XYZ file of C-alpha atoms in Angstrom:
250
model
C -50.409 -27.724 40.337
C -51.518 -30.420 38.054
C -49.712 -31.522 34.468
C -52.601 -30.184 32.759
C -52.445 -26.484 34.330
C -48.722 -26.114 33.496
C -49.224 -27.480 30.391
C -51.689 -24.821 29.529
C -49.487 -22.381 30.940
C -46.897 -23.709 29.012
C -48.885 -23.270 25.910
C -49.821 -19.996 26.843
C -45.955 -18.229 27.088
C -45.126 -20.215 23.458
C -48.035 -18.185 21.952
C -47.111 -14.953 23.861
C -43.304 -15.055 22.180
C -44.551 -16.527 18.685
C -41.626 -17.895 16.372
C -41.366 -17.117 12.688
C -41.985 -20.935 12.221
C -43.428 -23.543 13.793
C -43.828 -27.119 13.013
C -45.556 -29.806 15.363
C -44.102 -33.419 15.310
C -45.319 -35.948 17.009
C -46.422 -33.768 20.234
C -43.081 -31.623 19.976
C -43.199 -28.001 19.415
C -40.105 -26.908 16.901
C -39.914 -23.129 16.271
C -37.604 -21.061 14.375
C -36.255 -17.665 13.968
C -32.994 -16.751 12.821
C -31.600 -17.720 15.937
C -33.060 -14.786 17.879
C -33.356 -16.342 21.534
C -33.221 -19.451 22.467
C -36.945 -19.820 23.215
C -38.260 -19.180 19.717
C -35.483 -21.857 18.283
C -35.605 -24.731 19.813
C -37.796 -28.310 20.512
C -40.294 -28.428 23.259
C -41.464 -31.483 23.873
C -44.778 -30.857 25.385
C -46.874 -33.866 24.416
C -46.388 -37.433 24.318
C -46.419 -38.951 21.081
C -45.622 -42.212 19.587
C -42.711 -42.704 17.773
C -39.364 -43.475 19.935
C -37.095 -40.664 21.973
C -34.640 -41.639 19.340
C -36.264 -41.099 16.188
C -37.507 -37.539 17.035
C -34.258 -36.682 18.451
C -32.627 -37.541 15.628
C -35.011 -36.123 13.434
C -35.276 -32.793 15.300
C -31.445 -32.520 14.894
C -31.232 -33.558 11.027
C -34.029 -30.396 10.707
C -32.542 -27.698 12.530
C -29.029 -28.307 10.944
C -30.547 -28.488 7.627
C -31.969 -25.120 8.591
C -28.618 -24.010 9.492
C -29.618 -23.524 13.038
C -27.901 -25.507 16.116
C -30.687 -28.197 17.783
C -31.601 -27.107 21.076
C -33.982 -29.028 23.151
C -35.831 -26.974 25.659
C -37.597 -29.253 28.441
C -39.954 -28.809 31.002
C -39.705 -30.178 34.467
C -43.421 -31.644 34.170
C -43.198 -33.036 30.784
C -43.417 -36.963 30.625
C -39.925 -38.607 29.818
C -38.205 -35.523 30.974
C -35.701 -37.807 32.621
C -35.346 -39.980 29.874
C -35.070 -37.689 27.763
C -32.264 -35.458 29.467
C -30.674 -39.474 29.631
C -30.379 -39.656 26.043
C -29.345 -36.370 24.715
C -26.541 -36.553 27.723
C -25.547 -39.433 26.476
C -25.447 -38.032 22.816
C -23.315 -35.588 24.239
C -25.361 -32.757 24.867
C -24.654 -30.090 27.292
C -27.556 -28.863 29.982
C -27.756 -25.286 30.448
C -29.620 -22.187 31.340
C -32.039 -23.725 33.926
C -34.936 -21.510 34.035
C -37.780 -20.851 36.481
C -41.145 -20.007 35.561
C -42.725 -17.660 38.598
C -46.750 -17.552 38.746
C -49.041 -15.093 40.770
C -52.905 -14.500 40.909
C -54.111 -11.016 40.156
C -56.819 -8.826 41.898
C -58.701 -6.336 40.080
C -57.174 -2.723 41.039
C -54.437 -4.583 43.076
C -51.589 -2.290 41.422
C -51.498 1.489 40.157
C -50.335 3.142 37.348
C -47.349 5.449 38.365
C -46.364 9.115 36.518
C -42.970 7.969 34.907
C -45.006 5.032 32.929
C -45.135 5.754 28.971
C -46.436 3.120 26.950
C -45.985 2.420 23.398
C -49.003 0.462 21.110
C -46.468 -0.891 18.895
C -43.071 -2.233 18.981
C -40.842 -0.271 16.078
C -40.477 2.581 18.624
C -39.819 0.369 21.585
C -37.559 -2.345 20.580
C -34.447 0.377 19.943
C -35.014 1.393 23.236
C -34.890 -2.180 24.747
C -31.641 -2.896 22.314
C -29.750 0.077 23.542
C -30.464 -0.958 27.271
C -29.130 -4.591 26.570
C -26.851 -4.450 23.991
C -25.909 -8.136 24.629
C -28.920 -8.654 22.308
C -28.604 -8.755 18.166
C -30.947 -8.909 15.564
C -32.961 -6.335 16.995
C -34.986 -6.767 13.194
C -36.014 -10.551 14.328
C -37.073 -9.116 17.013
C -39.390 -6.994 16.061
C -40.996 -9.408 13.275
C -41.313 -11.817 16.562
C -43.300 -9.053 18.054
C -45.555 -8.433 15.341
C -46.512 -12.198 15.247
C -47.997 -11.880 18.740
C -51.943 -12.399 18.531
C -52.758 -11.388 22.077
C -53.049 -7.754 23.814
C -49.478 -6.260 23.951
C -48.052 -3.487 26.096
C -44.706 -2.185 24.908
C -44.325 -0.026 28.277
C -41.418 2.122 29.695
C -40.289 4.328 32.843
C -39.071 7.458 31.931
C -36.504 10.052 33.892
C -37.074 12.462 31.011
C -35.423 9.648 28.637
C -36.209 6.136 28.888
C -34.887 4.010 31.762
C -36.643 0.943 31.595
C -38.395 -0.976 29.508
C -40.781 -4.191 29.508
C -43.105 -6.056 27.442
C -46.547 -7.590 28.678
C -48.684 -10.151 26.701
C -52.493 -10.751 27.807
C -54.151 -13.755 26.497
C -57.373 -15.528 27.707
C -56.703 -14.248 31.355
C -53.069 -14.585 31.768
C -50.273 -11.918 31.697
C -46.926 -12.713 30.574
C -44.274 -10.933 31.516
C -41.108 -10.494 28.886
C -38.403 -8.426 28.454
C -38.023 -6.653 31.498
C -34.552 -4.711 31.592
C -33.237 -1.597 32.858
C -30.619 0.829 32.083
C -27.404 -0.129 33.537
C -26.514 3.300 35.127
C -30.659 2.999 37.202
C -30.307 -0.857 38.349
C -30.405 -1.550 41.660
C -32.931 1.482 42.098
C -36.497 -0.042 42.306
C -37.080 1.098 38.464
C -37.190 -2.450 37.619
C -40.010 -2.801 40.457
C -41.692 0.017 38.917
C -41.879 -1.198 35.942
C -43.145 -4.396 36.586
C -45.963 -3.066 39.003
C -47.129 -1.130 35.994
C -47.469 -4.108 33.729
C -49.248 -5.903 36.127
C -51.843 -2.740 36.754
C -51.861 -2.710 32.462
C -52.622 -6.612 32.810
C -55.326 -6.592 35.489
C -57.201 -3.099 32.905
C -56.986 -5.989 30.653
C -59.141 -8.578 32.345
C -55.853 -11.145 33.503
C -56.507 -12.713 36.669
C -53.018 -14.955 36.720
C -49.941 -13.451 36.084
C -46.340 -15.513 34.742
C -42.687 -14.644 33.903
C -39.687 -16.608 32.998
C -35.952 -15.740 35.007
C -32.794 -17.743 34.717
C -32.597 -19.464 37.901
C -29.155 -17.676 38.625
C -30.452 -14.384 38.628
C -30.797 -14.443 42.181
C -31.668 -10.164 42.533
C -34.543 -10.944 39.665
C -35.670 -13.820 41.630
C -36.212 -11.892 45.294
C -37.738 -9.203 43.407
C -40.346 -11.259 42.075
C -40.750 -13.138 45.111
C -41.429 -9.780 46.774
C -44.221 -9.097 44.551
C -45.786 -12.472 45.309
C -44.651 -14.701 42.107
C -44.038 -18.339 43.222
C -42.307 -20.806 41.352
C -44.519 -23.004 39.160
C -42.193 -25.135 37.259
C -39.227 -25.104 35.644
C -37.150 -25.336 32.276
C -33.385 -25.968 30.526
C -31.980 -26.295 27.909
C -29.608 -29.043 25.695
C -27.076 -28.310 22.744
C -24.325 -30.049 21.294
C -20.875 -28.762 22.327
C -20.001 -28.673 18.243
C -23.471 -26.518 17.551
C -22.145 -24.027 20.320
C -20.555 -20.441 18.604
């Protein structure tokens, strides 16, 4: 896949999880948001600009902890001076973590069905209790919610119900892609082929929608979330981690 593909991609799945703020420096994307995830608050460095590594490192850093918020520098695999980059903020001392793959597929019109335990919600107050109770590692389930409401593309806010909700997931359309976020399942039904379910149905809500490419983000340790996704056809397109200061760490 070429630079300039991924990097469209790339720009697509920043727009489908929006940040409360975002500021653009030097061909680096900084968001903010309370600290809710560490996609939405932290430096992508998508573009090449002109000043030094150095300078906007050290800038980035001097911005985020005058914001009160711990600098994390998210990088792409395809980005130029990714390795230069990952040179000097190991040798500032920053840790590498959370490696992430993003997984691509095309979509067919009518290639997935809708199936009888799918509910789907228009707006995200009703749905993002739901997802909180399912993973209750989360916090700040009011950030989260704001973040939804910033999102300027279709949304789905879709479930799979057993009488009560089991499963929940969130799809973003936008200019023919589908992003996939937020895809958990009740502990007690994992394991199950809910979580299967549940994506299928997003992916028959994003092809209604017009998206002929479809693209999620998974940790590359989750090895079960991986094969699943492989089973459905998503292929690895390119990949993602993350950098933060020991001292920022909680």
């Amino acid at each position: 896949m070429s630079k300039l593909y991924l990097q469209h991609l790339e720009e697509t799945s920043l727009n489908a999880w929006p940040a409360l703020n975002t500021l653009v420096y030097d061909g680096w994307i900084l968001r903010m948001s309370n600290g809710y995830t560490k996609r939405a608050n932290s430096v992508t460095p998508l573009y090449r600009g002109h000043n030094s590594l150095t300078e906007k490192i050290n800038h980035c850093i001097r911005l985020y902890h005058r914001c009160h918020l711990p600098p994390i520098f998210r990088v792409p695999s395809f980005v130029s001076d990714a390795a230069l980059l990952d040179k000097q903020l190991a040798d500032k001392g920053y840790t590498r973590f959370d490696e992430t793959i993003v997984m691509t597929m095309p979509l067919e019109p009518r290639q997935y069905q809708y199936t009888p335990r799918m509910f789907e919600l228009h707006w995200p107050d009703l749905w993002v209790p739901l997802y909180h109770e399912m993973d209750p590692s989360r916090k700040d389930a009011a950030t989260h919610e704001e973040i939804l409401n910033r999102i300027m593309g279709d949304t789905s806010y879709m479930t799979i119900r057993l009488g009560d909700p089991i499963a929940c997931g969130l799809g973003v359309c936008e200019a023919g892609y589908l992003g996939l976020f937020d895809i958990v399942v009740q502990s007690d039904y994992r394991g199950k082929g809910f979580g299967r379910e549940l994506v299928q149905n997003l992916l028959a809500w994003g092809e209604d929608e017009g998206a002929k490419h479809a693209y999620l983000q998974v940790t590359a340790k989750n090895s079960p979330a991986i094969a699943l996704y492989t089973k459905l056809g998503f292929q690895e397109s390119y990949r993602y981690w993350y950098w933060i200061h020991p001292s920022d760490q909680e």
